[in-house]
Amino acid sequence: MNDIAKLPEPDDRQLIESIKAGHSEAFELLVRRKTSKVYALCYRVIGNAEDAKDISQLVFVKLWENIEKYDASYAFDTWLYRMVTNVAIDFLRSRQSRDNAVNSTLRLVRTSTEAEQNVALQRKEIENVFAEVSSVLSPKQKTIFVMREMEDMQSSEIAKVLGCRESTVRNHLFNARKLMQEQLRIRFPEYSRLWRDA
Amino acid sequence: MISCERLRASLQVDDRRPEILEHLRRCDACLRFAVDIDPEVLFRSIGGDGLVPPGGVDLFAADVMRQIELRRKSAGLAHHSPNRLLRWAAAAVIVTGFAVSSAVYREHGVVTNQARQASMRGPLSASQPAALSNRSVVENYASDNATIMEVPVNSDNNDVKVVMIFDQSLPADL
């Protein structure tokens, strides 16, 4: 075990310095620390647990391969999120992923009929609704919507992650909301009434 | 956790306070109340921490480290693979070998074909195969009964080449 692992709570930058010095334990520590964030974003963008896991692992492998390129003057999470969104958007753009998205929606519908606690059922239903109505969004629109609404990231932060203007992020968000409201009206009229005043 | 009464009293449009969202993720009644005020809270409530990959974080991290170890090993193998000069030398040997073997094959193939043709023609043609192929069999021929096929070789001096003679008066086995 090297020194970095003995520190009570090394910050991201300390970990990265240690990784650059060749300590794989530091990288494992970083993986454990960031897994939940990376996986959550992947899962919400991709909508399929297994694919999200594979994509998350791919992100960490890419992170390890490109760690030398990280510039410590920028926030590490922004750099990491950029990697996640690039990989996830690429995945969504592929035809295969579209098929998987349909399949995953079907799987979610099936699992939601299983006996679960009320809260879990409610949450699963909302996930189903989101999976369906967000299927019309472009990969970028969906990623931005997820980052803003589910990951609670600021528009300025999203713009940094995606390397675009804040106004572009706001445009994507506006269009995503509009498209999703339309889809709700078509596919889930019982939910669309919630948006009557929106 | 914030109480239902407090949440309902303080909830606003585009409310992103962590305690509010945490409550909405656990309380269906408040979620239904909240979406009447801010419909987008419906999807916002999907978010939150606590999502872990299937199998858990330990298994996930172990998988990642295994993949990295594999890549490290393959990178190490690539590092120890023959250098560029050695690769060029190997390529040159292969190309030379191929050229030599194809030349030998061509030479051997010509000899074999010639031998085969010679054996079909009989002992005389077999002894002089090259001479027969380059020299005219009939140098002079004249007959009133023959049909002689000529092909012009040079249009300027009316030079022609006889390619075939049909003569009924000649014996059939000539």
mmCIF file of N, CA, C and O in Angstrom, chain A residues 109-194:
data_model
loop_
_atom_site.group_PDB
_atom_site.id
_atom_site.type_symbol
_atom_site.label_atom_id
_atom_site.label_comp_id
_atom_site.label_asym_id
_atom_site.label_seq_id
_atom_site.Cartn_x
_atom_site.Cartn_y
_atom_site.Cartn_z
ATOM 1 N N VAL A 109 -41.124 -2.204 -18.045
ATOM 2 C CA VAL A 109 -42.572 -2.377 -17.946
ATOM 3 C C VAL A 109 -42.869 -3.708 -17.271
ATOM 4 O O VAL A 109 -43.710 -3.803 -16.386
ATOM 5 N N ARG A 110 -42.129 -4.721 -17.654
ATOM 6 C CA ARG A 110 -42.360 -6.052 -17.068
ATOM 7 C C ARG A 110 -42.038 -6.060 -15.579
ATOM 8 O O ARG A 110 -42.824 -6.527 -14.784
ATOM 9 N N THR A 111 -40.872 -5.483 -15.224
ATOM 10 C CA THR A 111 -40.493 -5.544 -13.815
ATOM 11 C C THR A 111 -41.428 -4.708 -12.957
ATOM 12 O O THR A 111 -41.629 -5.019 -11.789
ATOM 13 N N SER A 112 -42.009 -3.662 -13.551
ATOM 14 C CA SER A 112 -42.879 -2.809 -12.738
ATOM 15 C C SER A 112 -44.163 -3.526 -12.351
ATOM 16 O O SER A 112 -44.855 -3.100 -11.440
ATOM 17 N N THR A 113 -44.488 -4.599 -13.039
ATOM 18 C CA THR A 113 -45.708 -5.319 -12.694
ATOM 19 C C THR A 113 -45.450 -6.288 -11.542
ATOM 20 O O THR A 113 -46.380 -6.838 -10.974
ATOM 21 N N GLU A 114 -44.172 -6.482 -11.210
ATOM 22 C CA GLU A 114 -43.873 -7.399 -10.117
ATOM 23 C C GLU A 114 -44.267 -6.768 -8.784
ATOM 24 O O GLU A 114 -44.355 -5.545 -8.652
ATOM 25 N N ALA A 115 -44.492 -7.647 -7.825
ATOM 26 C CA ALA A 115 -44.889 -7.139 -6.497
ATOM 27 C C ALA A 115 -43.716 -6.407 -5.868
ATOM 28 O O ALA A 115 -42.675 -6.982 -5.625
ATOM 29 N N GLU A 116 -43.893 -5.117 -5.688
ATOM 30 C CA GLU A 116 -42.846 -4.317 -5.063
ATOM 31 C C GLU A 116 -43.521 -3.402 -4.040
ATOM 32 O O GLU A 116 -44.737 -3.264 -4.015
ATOM 33 N N GLN A 117 -42.694 -2.759 -3.263
ATOM 34 C CA GLN A 117 -43.261 -1.793 -2.336
ATOM 35 C C GLN A 117 -43.814 -0.613 -3.131
ATOM 36 O O GLN A 117 -43.351 -0.329 -4.233
ATOM 37 N N ASN A 118 -44.772 0.079 -2.536
ATOM 38 C CA ASN A 118 -45.445 1.165 -3.254
ATOM 39 C C ASN A 118 -44.491 2.229 -3.751
ATOM 40 O O ASN A 118 -44.598 2.697 -4.867
ATOM 41 N N VAL A 119 -43.548 2.602 -2.900
ATOM 42 C CA VAL A 119 -42.630 3.669 -3.272
ATOM 43 C C VAL A 119 -41.780 3.248 -4.464
ATOM 44 O O VAL A 119 -41.617 3.997 -5.413
ATOM 45 N N ALA A 120 -41.278 2.012 -4.382
ATOM 46 C CA ALA A 120 -40.453 1.506 -5.474
ATOM 47 C C ALA A 120 -41.264 1.439 -6.761
ATOM 48 O O ALA A 120 -40.778 1.781 -7.827
ATOM 49 N N LEU A 121 -42.506 1.028 -6.632
ATOM 50 C CA LEU A 121 -43.375 0.923 -7.801
ATOM 51 C C LEU A 121 -43.591 2.289 -8.426
ATOM 52 O O LEU A 121 -43.482 2.466 -9.632
ATOM 53 N N GLN A 122 -43.868 3.260 -7.590
ATOM 54 C CA GLN A 122 -44.088 4.623 -8.063
ATOM 55 C C GLN A 122 -42.862 5.128 -8.810
ATOM 56 O O GLN A 122 -42.956 5.651 -9.915
ATOM 57 N N ARG A 123 -41.695 4.904 -8.205
ATOM 58 C CA ARG A 123 -40.456 5.392 -8.801
ATOM 59 C C ARG A 123 -40.186 4.691 -10.137
ATOM 60 O O ARG A 123 -39.765 5.309 -11.105
ATOM 61 N N LYS A 124 -40.471 3.398 -10.160
ATOM 62 C CA LYS A 124 -40.251 2.616 -11.369
ATOM 63 C C LYS A 124 -41.181 3.113 -12.478
ATOM 64 O O LYS A 124 -40.790 3.183 -13.634
ATOM 65 N N GLU A 125 -42.418 3.441 -12.096
ATOM 66 C CA GLU A 125 -43.370 3.934 -13.100
ATOM 67 C C GLU A 125 -42.887 5.238 -13.711
ATOM 68 O O GLU A 125 -42.998 5.440 -14.913
ATOM 69 N N ILE A 126 -42.361 6.081 -12.862
ATOM 70 C CA ILE A 126 -41.863 7.363 -13.376
ATOM 71 C C ILE A 126 -40.670 7.122 -14.305
ATOM 72 O O ILE A 126 -40.525 7.771 -15.329
ATOM 73 N N GLU A 127 -39.845 6.153 -13.918
ATOM 74 C CA GLU A 127 -38.708 5.804 -14.788
ATOM 75 C C GLU A 127 -39.209 5.307 -16.142
ATOM 76 O O GLU A 127 -38.632 5.622 -17.181
ATOM 77 N N ASN A 128 -40.282 4.517 -16.106
ATOM 78 C CA ASN A 128 -40.862 4.023 -17.370
ATOM 79 C C ASN A 128 -41.340 5.170 -18.239
ATOM 80 O O ASN A 128 -41.081 5.209 -19.443
ATOM 81 N N VAL A 129 -42.051 6.083 -17.595
ATOM 82 C CA VAL A 129 -42.585 7.239 -18.325
ATOM 83 C C VAL A 129 -41.436 8.035 -18.928
ATOM 84 O O VAL A 129 -41.458 8.403 -20.109
ATOM 85 N N PHE A 130 -40.414 8.251 -18.110
ATOM 86 C CA PHE A 130 -39.275 9.017 -18.601
ATOM 87 C C PHE A 130 -38.585 8.288 -19.766
ATOM 88 O O PHE A 130 -38.246 8.910 -20.777
ATOM 89 N N ALA A 131 -38.404 6.981 -19.620
ATOM 90 C CA ALA A 131 -37.740 6.214 -20.684
ATOM 91 C C ALA A 131 -38.506 6.348 -21.997
ATOM 92 O O ALA A 131 -37.909 6.497 -23.063
ATOM 93 N N GLU A 132 -39.834 6.312 -21.888
ATOM 94 C CA GLU A 132 -40.647 6.380 -23.116
ATOM 95 C C GLU A 132 -40.627 7.772 -23.742
ATOM 96 O O GLU A 132 -40.385 7.920 -24.930
ATOM 97 N N VAL A 133 -40.911 8.767 -22.933
ATOM 98 C CA VAL A 133 -41.040 10.108 -23.511
ATOM 99 C C VAL A 133 -39.680 10.694 -23.919
ATOM 100 O O VAL A 133 -39.608 11.512 -24.832
ATOM 101 N N SER A 134 -38.630 10.243 -23.268
ATOM 102 C CA SER A 134 -37.309 10.785 -23.625
ATOM 103 C C SER A 134 -36.714 10.079 -24.836
ATOM 104 O O SER A 134 -35.667 10.485 -25.329
ATOM 105 N N SER A 135 -37.382 9.031 -25.303
ATOM 106 C CA SER A 135 -36.836 8.297 -26.454
ATOM 107 C C SER A 135 -36.868 9.142 -27.731
ATOM 108 O O SER A 135 -36.180 8.809 -28.698
ATOM 109 N N VAL A 136 -37.663 10.220 -27.720
ATOM 110 C CA VAL A 136 -37.717 11.078 -28.917
ATOM 111 C C VAL A 136 -36.628 12.152 -28.900
ATOM 112 O O VAL A 136 -36.419 12.842 -29.898
ATOM 113 N N LEU A 137 -35.957 12.273 -27.765
ATOM 114 C CA LEU A 137 -34.926 13.323 -27.679
ATOM 115 C C LEU A 137 -33.651 12.865 -28.382
ATOM 116 O O LEU A 137 -33.379 11.666 -28.476
ATOM 117 N N SER A 138 -32.897 13.837 -28.837
ATOM 118 C CA SER A 138 -31.580 13.497 -29.389
ATOM 119 C C SER A 138 -30.678 13.119 -28.210
ATOM 120 O O SER A 138 -30.952 13.514 -27.063
ATOM 121 N N PRO A 139 -29.607 12.349 -28.479
ATOM 122 C CA PRO A 139 -28.715 11.972 -27.376
ATOM 123 C C PRO A 139 -28.235 13.176 -26.563
ATOM 124 O O PRO A 139 -28.159 13.125 -25.344
ATOM 125 N N LYS A 140 -27.945 14.265 -27.253
ATOM 126 C CA LYS A 140 -27.439 15.448 -26.548
ATOM 127 C C LYS A 140 -28.539 16.086 -25.693
ATOM 128 O O LYS A 140 -28.301 16.475 -24.549
ATOM 129 N N GLN A 141 -29.746 16.184 -26.278
ATOM 130 C CA GLN A 141 -30.862 16.760 -25.510
ATOM 131 C C GLN A 141 -31.124 15.939 -24.249
ATOM 132 O O GLN A 141 -31.321 16.484 -23.167
ATOM 133 N N LYS A 142 -31.108 14.631 -24.421
ATOM 134 C CA LYS A 142 -31.397 13.758 -23.279
ATOM 135 C C LYS A 142 -30.315 13.903 -22.204
ATOM 136 O O LYS A 142 -30.617 13.985 -21.011
ATOM 137 N N THR A 143 -29.067 13.934 -22.650
ATOM 138 C CA THR A 143 -27.962 14.056 -21.698
ATOM 139 C C THR A 143 -28.065 15.363 -20.922
ATOM 140 O O THR A 143 -27.887 15.398 -19.698
ATOM 141 N N ILE A 144 -28.386 16.434 -21.639
ATOM 142 C CA ILE A 144 -28.505 17.746 -20.978
ATOM 143 C C ILE A 144 -29.673 17.741 -19.997
ATOM 144 O O ILE A 144 -29.555 18.223 -18.866
ATOM 145 N N PHE A 145 -30.788 17.155 -20.417
ATOM 146 C CA PHE A 145 -31.958 17.107 -19.530
ATOM 147 C C PHE A 145 -31.621 16.323 -18.260
ATOM 148 O O PHE A 145 -31.956 16.756 -17.153
ATOM 149 N N VAL A 146 -30.964 15.188 -18.439
ATOM 150 C CA VAL A 146 -30.605 14.358 -17.274
ATOM 151 C C VAL A 146 -29.655 15.121 -16.352
ATOM 152 O O VAL A 146 -29.835 15.138 -15.133
ATOM 153 N N MET A 147 -28.658 15.774 -16.935
ATOM 154 C CA MET A 147 -27.691 16.490 -16.095
ATOM 155 C C MET A 147 -28.354 17.631 -15.324
ATOM 156 O O MET A 147 -28.050 17.868 -14.160
ATOM 157 N N ARG A 148 -29.274 18.315 -16.010
ATOM 158 C CA ARG A 148 -29.922 19.470 -15.364
ATOM 159 C C ARG A 148 -30.967 19.029 -14.340
ATOM 160 O O ARG A 148 -30.985 19.506 -13.211
ATOM 161 N N GLU A 149 -31.842 18.125 -14.754
ATOM 162 C CA GLU A 149 -32.992 17.794 -13.907
ATOM 163 C C GLU A 149 -32.721 16.683 -12.900
ATOM 164 O O GLU A 149 -33.323 16.659 -11.838
ATOM 165 N N MET A 150 -31.882 15.751 -13.254
ATOM 166 C CA MET A 150 -31.678 14.619 -12.337
ATOM 167 C C MET A 150 -30.365 14.694 -11.586
ATOM 168 O O MET A 150 -30.262 14.235 -10.467
ATOM 169 N N GLU A 151 -29.362 15.225 -12.245
ATOM 170 C CA GLU A 151 -28.071 15.373 -11.555
ATOM 171 C C GLU A 151 -27.943 16.747 -10.923
ATOM 172 O O GLU A 151 -26.951 17.043 -10.253
ATOM 173 N N ASP A 152 -28.940 17.580 -11.179
ATOM 174 C CA ASP A 152 -29.005 18.915 -10.566
ATOM 175 C C ASP A 152 -27.762 19.749 -10.846
ATOM 176 O O ASP A 152 -27.241 20.436 -9.965
ATOM 177 N N MET A 153 -27.290 19.665 -12.074
ATOM 178 C CA MET A 153 -26.121 20.475 -12.445
ATOM 179 C C MET A 153 -26.588 21.810 -13.004
ATOM 180 O O MET A 153 -27.645 21.894 -13.634
ATOM 181 N N GLN A 154 -25.796 22.848 -12.780
ATOM 182 C CA GLN A 154 -26.115 24.178 -13.305
ATOM 183 C C GLN A 154 -25.859 24.206 -14.822
ATOM 184 O O GLN A 154 -24.996 23.464 -15.316
ATOM 185 N N SER A 155 -26.584 25.086 -15.517
ATOM 186 C CA SER A 155 -26.404 25.204 -16.974
ATOM 187 C C SER A 155 -24.957 25.551 -17.318
ATOM 188 O O SER A 155 -24.403 25.051 -18.305
ATOM 189 N N SER A 156 -24.344 26.414 -16.478
ATOM 190 C CA SER A 156 -22.959 26.821 -16.753
ATOM 191 C C SER A 156 -22.015 25.614 -16.658
ATOM 192 O O SER A 156 -21.083 25.464 -17.446
ATOM 193 N N GLU A 157 -22.282 24.744 -15.693
ATOM 194 C CA GLU A 157 -21.451 23.552 -15.503
ATOM 195 C C GLU A 157 -21.636 22.583 -16.687
ATOM 196 O O GLU A 157 -20.669 22.002 -17.188
ATOM 197 N N ILE A 158 -22.897 22.442 -17.116
ATOM 198 C CA ILE A 158 -23.188 21.554 -18.253
ATOM 199 C C ILE A 158 -22.482 22.075 -19.504
ATOM 200 O O ILE A 158 -21.924 21.305 -20.293
ATOM 201 N N ALA A 159 -22.514 23.398 -19.665
ATOM 202 C CA ALA A 159 -21.842 24.004 -20.821
ATOM 203 C C ALA A 159 -20.342 23.693 -20.811
ATOM 204 O O ALA A 159 -19.753 23.395 -21.848
ATOM 205 N N LYS A 160 -19.755 23.727 -19.618
ATOM 206 C CA LYS A 160 -18.323 23.402 -19.508
ATOM 207 C C LYS A 160 -18.072 21.937 -19.867
ATOM 208 O O LYS A 160 -17.115 21.606 -20.558
ATOM 209 N N VAL A 161 -18.955 21.084 -19.362
ATOM 210 C CA VAL A 161 -18.804 19.645 -19.626
ATOM 211 C C VAL A 161 -18.882 19.358 -21.127
ATOM 212 O O VAL A 161 -18.072 18.614 -21.674
ATOM 213 N N LEU A 162 -19.876 19.976 -21.772
ATOM 214 C CA LEU A 162 -20.094 19.682 -23.188
ATOM 215 C C LEU A 162 -19.267 20.565 -24.120
ATOM 216 O O LEU A 162 -19.278 20.368 -25.335
ATOM 217 N N GLY A 163 -18.609 21.534 -23.549
ATOM 218 C CA GLY A 163 -17.793 22.420 -24.366
ATOM 219 C C GLY A 163 -18.626 23.274 -25.302
ATOM 220 O O GLY A 163 -18.272 23.457 -26.469
ATOM 221 N N CYS A 164 -19.765 23.761 -24.800
ATOM 222 C CA CYS A 164 -20.619 24.622 -25.635
ATOM 223 C C CYS A 164 -21.051 25.843 -24.819
ATOM 224 O O CYS A 164 -20.688 25.978 -23.648
ATOM 225 N N ARG A 165 -21.842 26.717 -25.450
ATOM 226 C CA ARG A 165 -22.297 27.915 -24.745
ATOM 227 C C ARG A 165 -23.454 27.569 -23.807
ATOM 228 O O ARG A 165 -24.194 26.620 -24.058
ATOM 229 N N GLU A 166 -23.617 28.420 -22.810
ATOM 230 C CA GLU A 166 -24.722 28.218 -21.871
ATOM 231 C C GLU A 166 -26.053 28.383 -22.588
ATOM 232 O O GLU A 166 -27.029 27.681 -22.283
ATOM 233 N N SER A 167 -26.097 29.297 -23.557
ATOM 234 C CA SER A 167 -27.345 29.516 -24.299
ATOM 235 C C SER A 167 -27.720 28.260 -25.096
ATOM 236 O O SER A 167 -28.896 27.940 -25.238
ATOM 237 N N THR A 168 -26.694 27.542 -25.573
ATOM 238 C CA THR A 168 -26.959 26.292 -26.296
ATOM 239 C C THR A 168 -27.590 25.268 -25.350
ATOM 240 O O THR A 168 -28.529 24.562 -25.717
ATOM 241 N N VAL A 169 -27.070 25.209 -24.147
ATOM 242 C CA VAL A 169 -27.624 24.284 -23.150
ATOM 243 C C VAL A 169 -29.080 24.648 -22.873
ATOM 244 O O VAL A 169 -29.956 23.769 -22.849
ATOM 245 N N ARG A 170 -29.355 25.945 -22.710
ATOM 246 C CA ARG A 170 -30.730 26.367 -22.416
ATOM 247 C C ARG A 170 -31.661 26.052 -23.592
ATOM 248 O O ARG A 170 -32.802 25.637 -23.387
ATOM 249 N N ASN A 171 -31.164 26.234 -24.812
ATOM 250 C CA ASN A 171 -31.975 25.897 -25.998
ATOM 251 C C ASN A 171 -32.308 24.412 -26.027
ATOM 252 O O ASN A 171 -33.443 24.019 -26.292
ATOM 253 N N HIS A 172 -31.291 23.605 -25.770
ATOM 254 C CA HIS A 172 -31.514 22.151 -25.756
ATOM 255 C C HIS A 172 -32.528 21.777 -24.677
ATOM 256 O O HIS A 172 -33.400 20.935 -24.899
ATOM 257 N N LEU A 173 -32.403 22.418 -23.519
ATOM 258 C CA LEU A 173 -33.330 22.120 -22.427
ATOM 259 C C LEU A 173 -34.755 22.508 -22.795
ATOM 260 O O LEU A 173 -35.704 21.746 -22.564
ATOM 261 N N PHE A 174 -34.890 23.680 -23.397
ATOM 262 C CA PHE A 174 -36.210 24.167 -23.798
ATOM 263 C C PHE A 174 -36.848 23.190 -24.791
ATOM 264 O O PHE A 174 -38.003 22.788 -24.638
ATOM 265 N N ASN A 175 -36.071 22.803 -25.786
ATOM 266 C CA ASN A 175 -36.598 21.877 -26.806
ATOM 267 C C ASN A 175 -36.904 20.505 -26.220
ATOM 268 O O ASN A 175 -37.897 19.876 -26.589
ATOM 269 N N ALA A 176 -36.044 20.066 -25.306
ATOM 270 C CA ALA A 176 -36.267 18.756 -24.686
ATOM 271 C C ALA A 176 -37.575 18.754 -23.897
ATOM 272 O O ALA A 176 -38.378 17.817 -24.003
ATOM 273 N N ARG A 177 -37.805 19.807 -23.126
ATOM 274 C CA ARG A 177 -39.039 19.886 -22.326
ATOM 275 C C ARG A 177 -40.268 19.894 -23.235
ATOM 276 O O ARG A 177 -41.264 19.223 -22.963
ATOM 277 N N LYS A 178 -40.172 20.676 -24.311
ATOM 278 C CA LYS A 178 -41.301 20.790 -25.244
ATOM 279 C C LYS A 178 -41.620 19.420 -25.869
ATOM 280 O O LYS A 178 -42.790 18.998 -25.905
ATOM 281 N N LEU A 179 -40.575 18.753 -26.326
ATOM 282 C CA LEU A 179 -40.769 17.440 -26.956
ATOM 283 C C LEU A 179 -41.346 16.425 -25.960
ATOM 284 O O LEU A 179 -42.219 15.626 -26.303
ATOM 285 N N MET A 180 -40.844 16.483 -24.739
ATOM 286 C CA MET A 180 -41.325 15.520 -23.747
ATOM 287 C C MET A 180 -42.769 15.785 -23.349
ATOM 288 O O MET A 180 -43.533 14.847 -23.124
ATOM 289 N N GLN A 181 -43.143 17.051 -23.298
ATOM 290 C CA GLN A 181 -44.551 17.367 -22.995
ATOM 291 C C GLN A 181 -45.458 16.836 -24.099
ATOM 292 O O GLN A 181 -46.536 16.291 -23.827
ATOM 293 N N GLU A 182 -45.024 17.002 -25.344
ATOM 294 C CA GLU A 182 -45.811 16.477 -26.474
ATOM 295 C C GLU A 182 -45.963 14.966 -26.376
ATOM 296 O O GLU A 182 -47.047 14.416 -26.575
ATOM 297 N N GLN A 183 -44.855 14.312 -26.065
ATOM 298 C CA GLN A 183 -44.888 12.849 -25.947
ATOM 299 C C GLN A 183 -45.771 12.405 -24.788
ATOM 300 O O GLN A 183 -46.460 11.385 -24.878
ATOM 301 N N LEU A 184 -45.735 13.170 -23.718
ATOM 302 C CA LEU A 184 -46.598 12.833 -22.577
ATOM 303 C C LEU A 184 -48.069 12.905 -22.973
ATOM 304 O O LEU A 184 -48.865 12.039 -22.616
ATOM 305 N N ARG A 185 -48.410 13.951 -23.720
ATOM 306 C CA ARG A 185 -49.804 14.108 -24.174
ATOM 307 C C ARG A 185 -50.223 12.913 -25.019
ATOM 308 O O ARG A 185 -51.340 12.423 -24.904
ATOM 309 N N ILE A 186 -49.286 12.439 -25.866
ATOM 310 C CA ILE A 186 -49.620 11.346 -26.778
ATOM 311 C C ILE A 186 -49.631 9.995 -26.051
ATOM 312 O O ILE A 186 -50.578 9.218 -26.162
ATOM 313 N N ARG A 187 -48.605 9.748 -25.281
ATOM 314 C CA ARG A 187 -48.420 8.403 -24.718
ATOM 315 C C ARG A 187 -48.998 8.227 -23.314
ATOM 316 O O ARG A 187 -49.401 7.139 -22.939
ATOM 317 N N PHE A 188 -48.952 9.289 -22.536
ATOM 318 C CA PHE A 188 -49.424 9.183 -21.145
ATOM 319 C C PHE A 188 -50.354 10.349 -20.825
ATOM 320 O O PHE A 188 -49.974 11.272 -20.100
ATOM 321 N N PRO A 189 -51.562 10.324 -21.363
ATOM 322 C CA PRO A 189 -52.476 11.459 -21.128
ATOM 323 C C PRO A 189 -52.741 11.700 -19.641
ATOM 324 O O PRO A 189 -52.967 12.837 -19.219
ATOM 325 N N GLU A 190 -52.682 10.601 -18.848
ATOM 326 C CA GLU A 190 -52.959 10.766 -17.405
ATOM 327 C C GLU A 190 -51.872 11.595 -16.718
ATOM 328 O O GLU A 190 -52.128 12.257 -15.722
ATOM 329 N N TYR A 191 -50.656 11.560 -17.265
ATOM 330 C CA TYR A 191 -49.570 12.391 -16.707
ATOM 331 C C TYR A 191 -49.557 13.779 -17.344
ATOM 332 O O TYR A 191 -49.156 14.744 -16.722
ATOM 333 N N SER A 192 -50.001 13.849 -18.587
ATOM 334 C CA SER A 192 -49.875 15.121 -19.298
ATOM 335 C C SER A 192 -50.742 16.207 -18.675
ATOM 336 O O SER A 192 -50.433 17.387 -18.781
ATOM 337 N N ARG A 193 -51.817 15.800 -17.981
ATOM 338 C CA ARG A 193 -52.668 16.825 -17.360
ATOM 339 C C ARG A 193 -51.877 17.599 -16.301
ATOM 340 O O ARG A 193 -52.195 18.734 -15.967
ATOM 341 N N LEU A 194 -50.809 16.953 -15.794
ATOM 342 C CA LEU A 194 -49.983 17.635 -14.800
ATOM 343 C C LEU A 194 -49.297 18.861 -15.393
ATOM 344 O O LEU A 194 -48.942 19.783 -14.682
#
